[in-house]
XYZ file of C-alpha atoms in Angstrom:
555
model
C -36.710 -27.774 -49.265
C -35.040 -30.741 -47.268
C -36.396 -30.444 -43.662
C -32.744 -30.530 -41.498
C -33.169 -32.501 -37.924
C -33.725 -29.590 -36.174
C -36.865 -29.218 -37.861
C -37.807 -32.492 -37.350
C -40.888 -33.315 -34.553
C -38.941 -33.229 -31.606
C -41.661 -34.055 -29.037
C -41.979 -37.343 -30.113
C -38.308 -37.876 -30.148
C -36.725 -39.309 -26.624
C -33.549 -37.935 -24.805
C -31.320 -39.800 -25.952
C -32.363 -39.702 -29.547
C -31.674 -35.738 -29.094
C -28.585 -36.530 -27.311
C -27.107 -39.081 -30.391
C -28.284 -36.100 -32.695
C -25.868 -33.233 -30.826
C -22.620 -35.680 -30.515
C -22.839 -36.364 -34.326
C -23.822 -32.762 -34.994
C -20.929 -30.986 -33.283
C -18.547 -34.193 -35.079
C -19.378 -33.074 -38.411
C -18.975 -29.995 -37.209
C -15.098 -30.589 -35.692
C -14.479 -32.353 -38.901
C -15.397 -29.729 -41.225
C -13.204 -27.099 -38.899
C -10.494 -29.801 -39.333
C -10.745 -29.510 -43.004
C -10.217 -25.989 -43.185
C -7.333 -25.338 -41.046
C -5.496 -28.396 -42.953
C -6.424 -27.528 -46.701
C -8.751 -30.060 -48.668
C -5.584 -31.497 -49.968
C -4.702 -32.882 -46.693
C -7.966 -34.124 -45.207
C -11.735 -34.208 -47.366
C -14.544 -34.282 -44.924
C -16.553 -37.507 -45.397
C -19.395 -36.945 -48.255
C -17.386 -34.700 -49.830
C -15.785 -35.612 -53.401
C -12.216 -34.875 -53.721
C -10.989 -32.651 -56.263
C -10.538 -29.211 -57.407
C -14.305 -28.575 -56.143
C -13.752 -30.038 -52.556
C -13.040 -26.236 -51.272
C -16.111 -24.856 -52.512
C -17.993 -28.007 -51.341
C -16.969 -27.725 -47.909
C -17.519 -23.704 -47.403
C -21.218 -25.037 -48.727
C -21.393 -27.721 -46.136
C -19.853 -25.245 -43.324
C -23.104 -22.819 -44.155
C -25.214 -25.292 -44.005
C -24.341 -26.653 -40.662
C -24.143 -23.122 -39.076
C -27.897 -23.117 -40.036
C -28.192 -26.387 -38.441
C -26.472 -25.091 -35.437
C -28.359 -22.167 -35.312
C -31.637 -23.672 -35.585
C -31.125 -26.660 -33.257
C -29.841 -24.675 -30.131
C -31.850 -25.271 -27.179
C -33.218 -22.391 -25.445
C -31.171 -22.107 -21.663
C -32.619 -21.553 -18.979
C -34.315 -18.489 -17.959
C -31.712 -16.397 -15.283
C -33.085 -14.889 -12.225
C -33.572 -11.644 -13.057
C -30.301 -9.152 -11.533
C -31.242 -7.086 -8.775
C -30.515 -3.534 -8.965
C -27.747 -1.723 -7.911
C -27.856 0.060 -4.233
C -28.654 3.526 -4.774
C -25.551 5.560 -3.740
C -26.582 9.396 -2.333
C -24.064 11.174 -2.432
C -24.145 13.695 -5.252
C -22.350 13.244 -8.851
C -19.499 14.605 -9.664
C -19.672 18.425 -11.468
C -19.069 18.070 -15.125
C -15.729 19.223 -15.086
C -14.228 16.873 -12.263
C -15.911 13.932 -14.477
C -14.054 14.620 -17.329
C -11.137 15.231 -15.996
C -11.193 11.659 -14.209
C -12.063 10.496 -17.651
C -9.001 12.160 -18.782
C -6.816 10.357 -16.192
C -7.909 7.297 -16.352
C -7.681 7.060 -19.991
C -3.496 7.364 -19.593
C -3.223 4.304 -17.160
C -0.825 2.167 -18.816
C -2.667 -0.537 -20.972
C -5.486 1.906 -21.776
C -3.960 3.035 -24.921
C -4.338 6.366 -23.847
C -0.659 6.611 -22.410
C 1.807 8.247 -24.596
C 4.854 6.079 -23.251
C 8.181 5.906 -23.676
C 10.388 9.522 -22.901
C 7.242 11.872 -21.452
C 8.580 15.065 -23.217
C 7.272 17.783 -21.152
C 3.610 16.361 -20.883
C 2.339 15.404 -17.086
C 2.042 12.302 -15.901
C -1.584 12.025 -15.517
C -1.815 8.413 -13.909
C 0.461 9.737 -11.161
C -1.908 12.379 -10.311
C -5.155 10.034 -10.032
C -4.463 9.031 -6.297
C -4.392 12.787 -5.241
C -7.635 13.369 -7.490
C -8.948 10.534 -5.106
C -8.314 11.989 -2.240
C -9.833 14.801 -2.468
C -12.840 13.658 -4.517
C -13.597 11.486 -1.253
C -13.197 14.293 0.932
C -15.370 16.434 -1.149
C -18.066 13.395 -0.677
C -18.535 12.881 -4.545
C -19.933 9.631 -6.296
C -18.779 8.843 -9.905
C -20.867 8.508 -13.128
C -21.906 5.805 -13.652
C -19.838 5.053 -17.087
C -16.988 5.667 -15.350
C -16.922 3.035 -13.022
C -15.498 -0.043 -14.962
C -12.718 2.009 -16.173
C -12.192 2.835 -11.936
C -12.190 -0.686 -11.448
C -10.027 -1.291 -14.433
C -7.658 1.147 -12.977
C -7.369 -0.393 -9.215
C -7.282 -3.712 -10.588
C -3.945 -2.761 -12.504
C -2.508 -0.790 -9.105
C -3.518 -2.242 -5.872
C -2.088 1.037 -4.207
C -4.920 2.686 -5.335
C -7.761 0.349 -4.399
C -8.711 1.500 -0.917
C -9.271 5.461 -2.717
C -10.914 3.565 -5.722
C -13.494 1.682 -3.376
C -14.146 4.375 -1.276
C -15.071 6.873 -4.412
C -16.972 4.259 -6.395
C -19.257 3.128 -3.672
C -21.903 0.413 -3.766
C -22.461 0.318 -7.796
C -18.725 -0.993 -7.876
C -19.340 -3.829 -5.619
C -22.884 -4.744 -7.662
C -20.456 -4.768 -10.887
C -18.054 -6.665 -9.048
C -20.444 -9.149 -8.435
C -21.240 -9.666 -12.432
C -17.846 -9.335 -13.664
C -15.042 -12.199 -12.036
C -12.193 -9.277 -13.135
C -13.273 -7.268 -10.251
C -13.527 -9.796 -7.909
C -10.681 -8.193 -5.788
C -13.297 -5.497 -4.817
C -15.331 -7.775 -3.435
C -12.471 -9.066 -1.254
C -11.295 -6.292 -0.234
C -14.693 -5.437 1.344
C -15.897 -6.958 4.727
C -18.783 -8.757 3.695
C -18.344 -8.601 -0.192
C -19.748 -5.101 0.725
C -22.241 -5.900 2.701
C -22.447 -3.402 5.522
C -21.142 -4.745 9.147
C -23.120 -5.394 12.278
C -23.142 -2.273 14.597
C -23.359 -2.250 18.134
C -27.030 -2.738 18.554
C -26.560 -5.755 16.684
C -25.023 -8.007 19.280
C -26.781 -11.222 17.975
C -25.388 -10.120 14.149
C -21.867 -9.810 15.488
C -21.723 -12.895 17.133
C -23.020 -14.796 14.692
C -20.621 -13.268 11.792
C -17.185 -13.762 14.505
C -18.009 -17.473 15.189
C -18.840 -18.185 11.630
C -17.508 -15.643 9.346
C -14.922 -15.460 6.809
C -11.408 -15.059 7.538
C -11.370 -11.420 6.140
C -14.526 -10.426 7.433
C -13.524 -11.238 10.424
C -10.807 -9.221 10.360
C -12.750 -6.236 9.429
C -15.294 -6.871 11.977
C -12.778 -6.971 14.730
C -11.008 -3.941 13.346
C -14.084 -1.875 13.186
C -15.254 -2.711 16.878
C -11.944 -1.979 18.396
C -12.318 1.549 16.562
C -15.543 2.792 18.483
C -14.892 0.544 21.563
C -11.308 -0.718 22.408
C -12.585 -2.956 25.385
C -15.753 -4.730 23.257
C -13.290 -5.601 20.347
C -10.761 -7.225 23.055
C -13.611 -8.869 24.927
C -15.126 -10.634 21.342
C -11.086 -11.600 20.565
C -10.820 -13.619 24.163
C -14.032 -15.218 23.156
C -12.491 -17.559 20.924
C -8.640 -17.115 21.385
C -7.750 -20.391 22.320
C -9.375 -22.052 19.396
C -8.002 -19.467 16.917
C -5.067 -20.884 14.071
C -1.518 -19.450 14.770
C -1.821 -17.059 11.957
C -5.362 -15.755 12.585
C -3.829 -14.875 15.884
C -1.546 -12.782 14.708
C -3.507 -10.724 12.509
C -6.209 -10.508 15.154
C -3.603 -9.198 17.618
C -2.177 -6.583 15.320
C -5.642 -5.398 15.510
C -5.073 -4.317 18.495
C -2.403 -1.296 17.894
C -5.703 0.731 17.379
C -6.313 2.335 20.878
C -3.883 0.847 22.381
C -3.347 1.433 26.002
C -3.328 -0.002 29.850
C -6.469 -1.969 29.496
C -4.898 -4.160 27.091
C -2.676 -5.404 29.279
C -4.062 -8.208 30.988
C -4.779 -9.857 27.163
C -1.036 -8.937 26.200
C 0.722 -10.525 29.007
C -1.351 -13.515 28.497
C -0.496 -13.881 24.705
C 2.975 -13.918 26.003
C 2.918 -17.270 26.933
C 1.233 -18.274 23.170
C 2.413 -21.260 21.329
C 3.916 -19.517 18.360
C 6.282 -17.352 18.580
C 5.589 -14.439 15.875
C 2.213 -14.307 18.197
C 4.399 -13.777 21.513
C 6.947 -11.384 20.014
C 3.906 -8.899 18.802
C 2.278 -9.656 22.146
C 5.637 -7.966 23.454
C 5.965 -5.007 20.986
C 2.581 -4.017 21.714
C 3.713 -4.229 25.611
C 6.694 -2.161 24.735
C 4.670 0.612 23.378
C 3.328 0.693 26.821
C 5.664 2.186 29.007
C 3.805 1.807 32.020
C 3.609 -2.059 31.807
C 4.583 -4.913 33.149
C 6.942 -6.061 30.627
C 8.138 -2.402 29.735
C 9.424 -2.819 33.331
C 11.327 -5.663 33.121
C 12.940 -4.815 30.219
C 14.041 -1.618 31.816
C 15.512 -3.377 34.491
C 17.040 -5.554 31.945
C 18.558 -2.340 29.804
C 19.550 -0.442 32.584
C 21.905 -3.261 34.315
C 23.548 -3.315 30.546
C 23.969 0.665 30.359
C 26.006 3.081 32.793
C 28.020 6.528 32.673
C 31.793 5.985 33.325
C 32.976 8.732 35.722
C 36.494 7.759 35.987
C 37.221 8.852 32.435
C 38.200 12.412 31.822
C 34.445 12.920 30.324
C 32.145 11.007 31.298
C 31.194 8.092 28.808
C 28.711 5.546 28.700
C 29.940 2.119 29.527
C 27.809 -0.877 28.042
C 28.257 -4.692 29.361
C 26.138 -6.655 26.697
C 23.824 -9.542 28.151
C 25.659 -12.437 28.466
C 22.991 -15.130 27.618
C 19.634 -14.786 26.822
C 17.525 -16.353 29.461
C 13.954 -18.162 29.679
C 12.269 -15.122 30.942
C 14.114 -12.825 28.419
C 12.692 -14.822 25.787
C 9.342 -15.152 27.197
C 8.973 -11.390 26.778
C 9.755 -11.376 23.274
C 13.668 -11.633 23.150
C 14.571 -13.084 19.608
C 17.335 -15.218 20.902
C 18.838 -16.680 17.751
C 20.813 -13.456 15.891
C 20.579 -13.160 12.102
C 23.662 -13.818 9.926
C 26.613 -11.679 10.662
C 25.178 -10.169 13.940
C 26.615 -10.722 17.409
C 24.773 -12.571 19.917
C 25.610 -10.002 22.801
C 25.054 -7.003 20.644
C 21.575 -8.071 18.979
C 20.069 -9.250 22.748
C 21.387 -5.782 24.163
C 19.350 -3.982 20.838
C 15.923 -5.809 21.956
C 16.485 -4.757 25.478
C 17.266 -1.215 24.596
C 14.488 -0.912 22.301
C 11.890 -2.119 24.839
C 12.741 -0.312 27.231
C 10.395 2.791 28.135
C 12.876 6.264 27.273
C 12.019 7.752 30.392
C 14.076 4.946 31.654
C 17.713 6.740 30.896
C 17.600 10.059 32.173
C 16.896 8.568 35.527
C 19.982 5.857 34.885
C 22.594 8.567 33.414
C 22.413 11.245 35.968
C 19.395 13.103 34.975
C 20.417 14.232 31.396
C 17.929 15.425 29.040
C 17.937 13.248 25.318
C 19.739 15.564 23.380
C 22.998 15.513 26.390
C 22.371 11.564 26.798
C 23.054 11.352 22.849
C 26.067 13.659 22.559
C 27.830 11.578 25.454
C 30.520 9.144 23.761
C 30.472 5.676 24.090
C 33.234 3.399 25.208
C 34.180 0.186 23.199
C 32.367 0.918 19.478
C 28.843 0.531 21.173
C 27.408 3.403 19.747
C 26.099 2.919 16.759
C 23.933 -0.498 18.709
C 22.587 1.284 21.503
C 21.604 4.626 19.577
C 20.223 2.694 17.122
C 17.893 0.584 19.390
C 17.196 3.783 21.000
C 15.812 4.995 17.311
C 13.815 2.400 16.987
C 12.383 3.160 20.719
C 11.809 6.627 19.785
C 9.998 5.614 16.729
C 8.074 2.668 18.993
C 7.098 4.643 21.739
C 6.331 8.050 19.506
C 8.216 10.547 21.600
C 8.973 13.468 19.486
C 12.127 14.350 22.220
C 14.233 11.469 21.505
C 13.380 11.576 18.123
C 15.086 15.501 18.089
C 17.650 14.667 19.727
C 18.964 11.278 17.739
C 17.777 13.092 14.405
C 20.136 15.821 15.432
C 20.056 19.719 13.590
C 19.827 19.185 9.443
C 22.895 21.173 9.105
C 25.002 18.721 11.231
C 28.081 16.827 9.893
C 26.679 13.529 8.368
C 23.135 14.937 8.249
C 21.145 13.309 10.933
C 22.955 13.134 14.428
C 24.987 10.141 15.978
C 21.697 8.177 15.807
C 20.057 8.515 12.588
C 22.175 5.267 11.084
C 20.231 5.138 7.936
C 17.712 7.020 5.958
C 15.145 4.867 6.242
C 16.043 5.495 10.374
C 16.123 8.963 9.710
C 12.435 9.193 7.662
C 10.991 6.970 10.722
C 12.145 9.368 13.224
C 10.900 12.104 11.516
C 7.874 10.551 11.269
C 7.081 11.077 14.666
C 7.240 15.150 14.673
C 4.430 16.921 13.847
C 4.157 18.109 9.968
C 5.843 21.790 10.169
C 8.614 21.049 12.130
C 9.054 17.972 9.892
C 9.142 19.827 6.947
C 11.242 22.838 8.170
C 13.884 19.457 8.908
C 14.253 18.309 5.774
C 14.367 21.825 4.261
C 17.425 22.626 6.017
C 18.356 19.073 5.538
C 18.281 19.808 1.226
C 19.451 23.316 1.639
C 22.719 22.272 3.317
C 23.001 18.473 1.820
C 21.123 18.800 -1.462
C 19.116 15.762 -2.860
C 21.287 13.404 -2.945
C 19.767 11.518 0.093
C 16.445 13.692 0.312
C 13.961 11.442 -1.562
C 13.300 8.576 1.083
C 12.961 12.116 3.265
C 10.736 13.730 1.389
C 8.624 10.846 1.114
C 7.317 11.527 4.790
C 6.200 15.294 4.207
C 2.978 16.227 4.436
C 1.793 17.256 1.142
C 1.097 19.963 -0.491
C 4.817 20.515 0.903
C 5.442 23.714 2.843
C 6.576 26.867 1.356
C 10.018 26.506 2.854
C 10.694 23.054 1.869
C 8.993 23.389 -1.962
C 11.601 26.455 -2.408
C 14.289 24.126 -1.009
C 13.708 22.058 -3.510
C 13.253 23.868 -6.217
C 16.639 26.149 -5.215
C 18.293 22.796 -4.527
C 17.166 21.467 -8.281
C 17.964 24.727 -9.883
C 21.645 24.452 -8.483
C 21.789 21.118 -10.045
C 20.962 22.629 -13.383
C 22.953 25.434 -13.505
C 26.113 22.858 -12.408
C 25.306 20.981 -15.693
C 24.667 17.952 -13.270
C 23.326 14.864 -14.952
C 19.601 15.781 -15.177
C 18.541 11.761 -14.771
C 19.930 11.550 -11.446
C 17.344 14.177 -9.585
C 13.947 12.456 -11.850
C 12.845 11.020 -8.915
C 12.601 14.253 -7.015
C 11.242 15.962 -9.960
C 8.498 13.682 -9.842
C 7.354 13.770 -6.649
C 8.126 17.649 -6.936
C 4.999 17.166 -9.603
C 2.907 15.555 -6.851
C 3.538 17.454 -3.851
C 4.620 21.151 -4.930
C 2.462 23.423 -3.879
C 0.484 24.081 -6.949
C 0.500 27.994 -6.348
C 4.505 27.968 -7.185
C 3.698 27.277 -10.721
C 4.500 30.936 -11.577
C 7.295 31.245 -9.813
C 9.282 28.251 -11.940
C 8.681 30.004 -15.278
C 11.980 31.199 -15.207
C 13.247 27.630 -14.817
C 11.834 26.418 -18.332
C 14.273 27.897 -20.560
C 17.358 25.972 -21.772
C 20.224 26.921 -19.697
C 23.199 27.379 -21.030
C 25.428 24.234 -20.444
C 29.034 24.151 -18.774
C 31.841 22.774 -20.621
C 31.881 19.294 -18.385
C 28.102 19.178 -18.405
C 25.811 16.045 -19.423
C 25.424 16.199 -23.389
C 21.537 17.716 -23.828
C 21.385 17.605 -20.300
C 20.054 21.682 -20.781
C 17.038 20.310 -22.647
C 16.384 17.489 -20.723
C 16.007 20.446 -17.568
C 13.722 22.302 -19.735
C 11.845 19.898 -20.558
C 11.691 18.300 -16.871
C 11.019 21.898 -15.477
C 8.031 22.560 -18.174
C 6.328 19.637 -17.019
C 6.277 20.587 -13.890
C 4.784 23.959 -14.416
C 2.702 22.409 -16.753
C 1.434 20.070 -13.655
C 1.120 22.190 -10.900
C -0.970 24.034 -13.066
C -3.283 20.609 -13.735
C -3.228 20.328 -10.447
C -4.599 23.487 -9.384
C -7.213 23.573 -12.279
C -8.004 19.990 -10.701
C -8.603 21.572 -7.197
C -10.784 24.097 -8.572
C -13.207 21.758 -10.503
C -13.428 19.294 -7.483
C -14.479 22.665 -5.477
C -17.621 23.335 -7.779
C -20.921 23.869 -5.927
């Protein structure tokens, strides 16, 4: 048997020798490749007789340099050996609850486990994983091991669902993250890469990782110190404030909306003389949500000089005199003085001042009214959709659940959502505010009167599992929709958050729902079984949903 060269004494052969010897190896190599994809009739391989032969001859010469290949590769270099992963104690997941998350995650889209396309009357088991999240964290469960790159898999595809993911996977994610550059975004969206921050008794660790750390750990560092002590988190920001980029300001400020209160103050007026101006108008929100400061003040006196009741007019009314220019100290506090595109001057510098201003500030102006009699007053020269809508966005600022009641209005008023509520994305804000019952009993009344029409964006703010009012409002406000022969596509939205946030003990209650109705004479052709169908997979979910529950309650 010929000896090949990788047989050959190598130790007596120099570098470069070896080095000639792979360059012509991998070019008869490229050249043979070459021949193939082009067809012997098109290009023969040097040493190789053309002809009728030439194919066979250069499958034979392809075999024989694979050997060569093979047996001249150069063992690499040994790796360090991987450390283990951290050992993560919280207990496994029962059985059960493990495959059922194997069961969701395979129907991600992408995992060829979705059925796609029209869903029939089969739940939408991707849409349920965030829930399953939730309440596997709160349960304190850790995932088996083989399901963690099909987590990672999942979060990578939906970055909603990363901060759930993350928290549920624990430290074996990050130590795959590490090995794997497709789950890199775990690693980034951990302080640290994962690596656990400085605590309080650390004080040498937490300078060191402010003055020198990443951008992002940074962040997370600051964030977690102002959430055990507001006043240590403020004092590490002023540290290095004047030597901080524009746009690390900013983000480092917003930190700040975490125990916010009086202390701050001080900092906040200071940052209102900053160089950029995105950093000096959050410097004055964050003031605004004060109402006992400084600035709060001034914009009060501002707002109230702008605002007054009219006495002379048969009822009284509330006369407004816009700002006339928008001055150095106006701006200074966080005044936007150039208005967007197809906005008054006048009217967008009297919203700002409005908005700032602290709410206790107009029962004192206008004679001692309460929110709800300062809101029903009219108001002269088509002012009031401005000033109640910079009073929304006070209400919604400064979190007081009175305004917020009274610009909301009752949900069975004309227009659905008093003289104030301007949009529903307004509305859902100020609703936001109330406490969870009385938030849901709202938009229950709000469906029962109004439908669903304009309900989604509401419903969106409900605490779920919904209430039992506002589930049955729904449901009675869907059914009506059926038995009206109303185009079934219109209320999918609803139907699926209905899947989500129903209360999964209802699921008997709908049977009745699940048989084909009969349809009207103007109704939506097959619109009977499309509301069949949409109400059987709704049973069908609240039922997952509850069997879900019970298998994440196993002891």
């Amino acid at each position: 048997m010929n000896r090949t060269p990788a047989s050959t004494d190598t130790a007596s052969a120099d570098a470069s020798g070896g080095s000639r010897w792979e360059e012509s190896g991998e070019s008869r190599w490229e050249e043979l490749v070459t021949a193939a994809l082009l067809g012997t009739a098109r290009r023969t391989p040097s040493g190789i007789p053309a002809g009728r032969d030439a194919p066979t001859a250069v499958l034979d010469a392809a075999a024989v340099e694979t050997v060569r290949r093979r047996a001249g590769m150069r063992p690499g270099r040994a790796a360090a050996r991987v450390e283990p992963a951290a050992t993560d104690p919280r207990p496994l997941l029962p059985p059960a609850a493990a495959r059922r998350l194997a069961m969701l995650l395979a129907d991600r889209p992408g995992s060829g486990g979705g059925s796609g396309g029209r869903r029939g009357s089969a739940p939408d088991l991707m849409e349920l994983l965030p829930q399953w999240l939730t309440t596997a964290n709160q349960r304190g469960f850790a995932p088996r091991p083989e399901a963690l790159p099909a987590l990672l898999d999942a979060a990578r595809g939906r970055t909603d669902l990363r901060p759930a993911v993350l928290a549920f996977a624990g430290p074996r994610a990050l130590w795959l993250a590490r090995l794997n550059a497709d789950w890199r975004f775990a690693l980034r969206s951990m302080p640290g890469g994962g690596a656990a921050l400085p605590g309080p008794e650390e004080p040498d660790r937490i300078r060191e990782l402010w003055e020198e750390g990443l951008f992002a750990e940074r962040v997370a560092l600051l964030s977690g110190i102002r959430a055990r002590d507001a006043a240590a988190a403020r004092d590490l920001l002023a540290t290095t404030w004047a030597t901080e980029r524009a746009e690390d300001r900013l983000m480092f400020l917003d930190s700040l909306r975490t125990g916010l209160s009086a202390a701050d103050e001080p900092f906040l007026e200071r940052a209102l003389a900053d160089r950029s101006r995105n950093v000096r108008a959050t410097a004055a929100e964050l003031l605004s949500a004060l109402p006992g400061s400084a600035l709060a003040g001034r914009m009060a006196e501002r707002a109230v000089s702008c605002v007054a009741v009219d006495h002379t007019q048969d009822t009284p009314t509330i006369a407004v005199e816009a700002p006339h220019e928008c001055d150095p100290g106006m701006e200074r506090d966080g005044v936007v003085p150039k208005a967007p595109a197809g906005r008054g001057e006048r009217s967008w510098w009297l919203g700002q001042l409005v908005e700032a201003a602290p709410l206790g500030t107009w029962s004192r102006r206008l004679g001692g009214r309460t929110p709800e009699e300062i809101v029903a007053l009219p108001v002269a020269d088509d002012w009031q959709s401005e000033l109640h809508a910079a009073w929304c966005r006070a209400a919604v600022r400064q979190r007081d659940p009175s305004w917020s009641r009274a610009l909301l209005g009752a949900p069975a008023a004309p227009e659905a959502g008093g003289p104030g509520a301007v949009s529903l994305a307004e509305r859902a804000k100020l609703l936001g505010t109330l406490g969870a019952a009385e938030r849901a009993d709202w938009v229950a009344g709000f469906i029962a009167v109004h439908g669903l029409s304009e309900a989604f964006q509401l419903l969106g703010v409900c605490t779920v599992p919904w209430s039992g009012p506002l589930g049955r409002a729904v449901v009675d406000a869907l059914d009506i929709a059926r038995d009206a022969g109303s185009y079934p596509w219109s209320f999918s939205g609803v139907m699926g958050l209905a899947e989500r946030c129903l209360d999964p003990s209802e699921a008997p209650h709908l049977e009745t729902l699940t048989a084909i109705p009969d349809e009207p004479e103007n109704a939506a052709p097959g619109a009977g079984s499309y509301w069949s169908e949409s109400f059987q997979r709704l049973v069908t979910t609240l039922r997952l949903r509850a069997a879900m529950q019970r298998e994440l309650t196993e002891e």
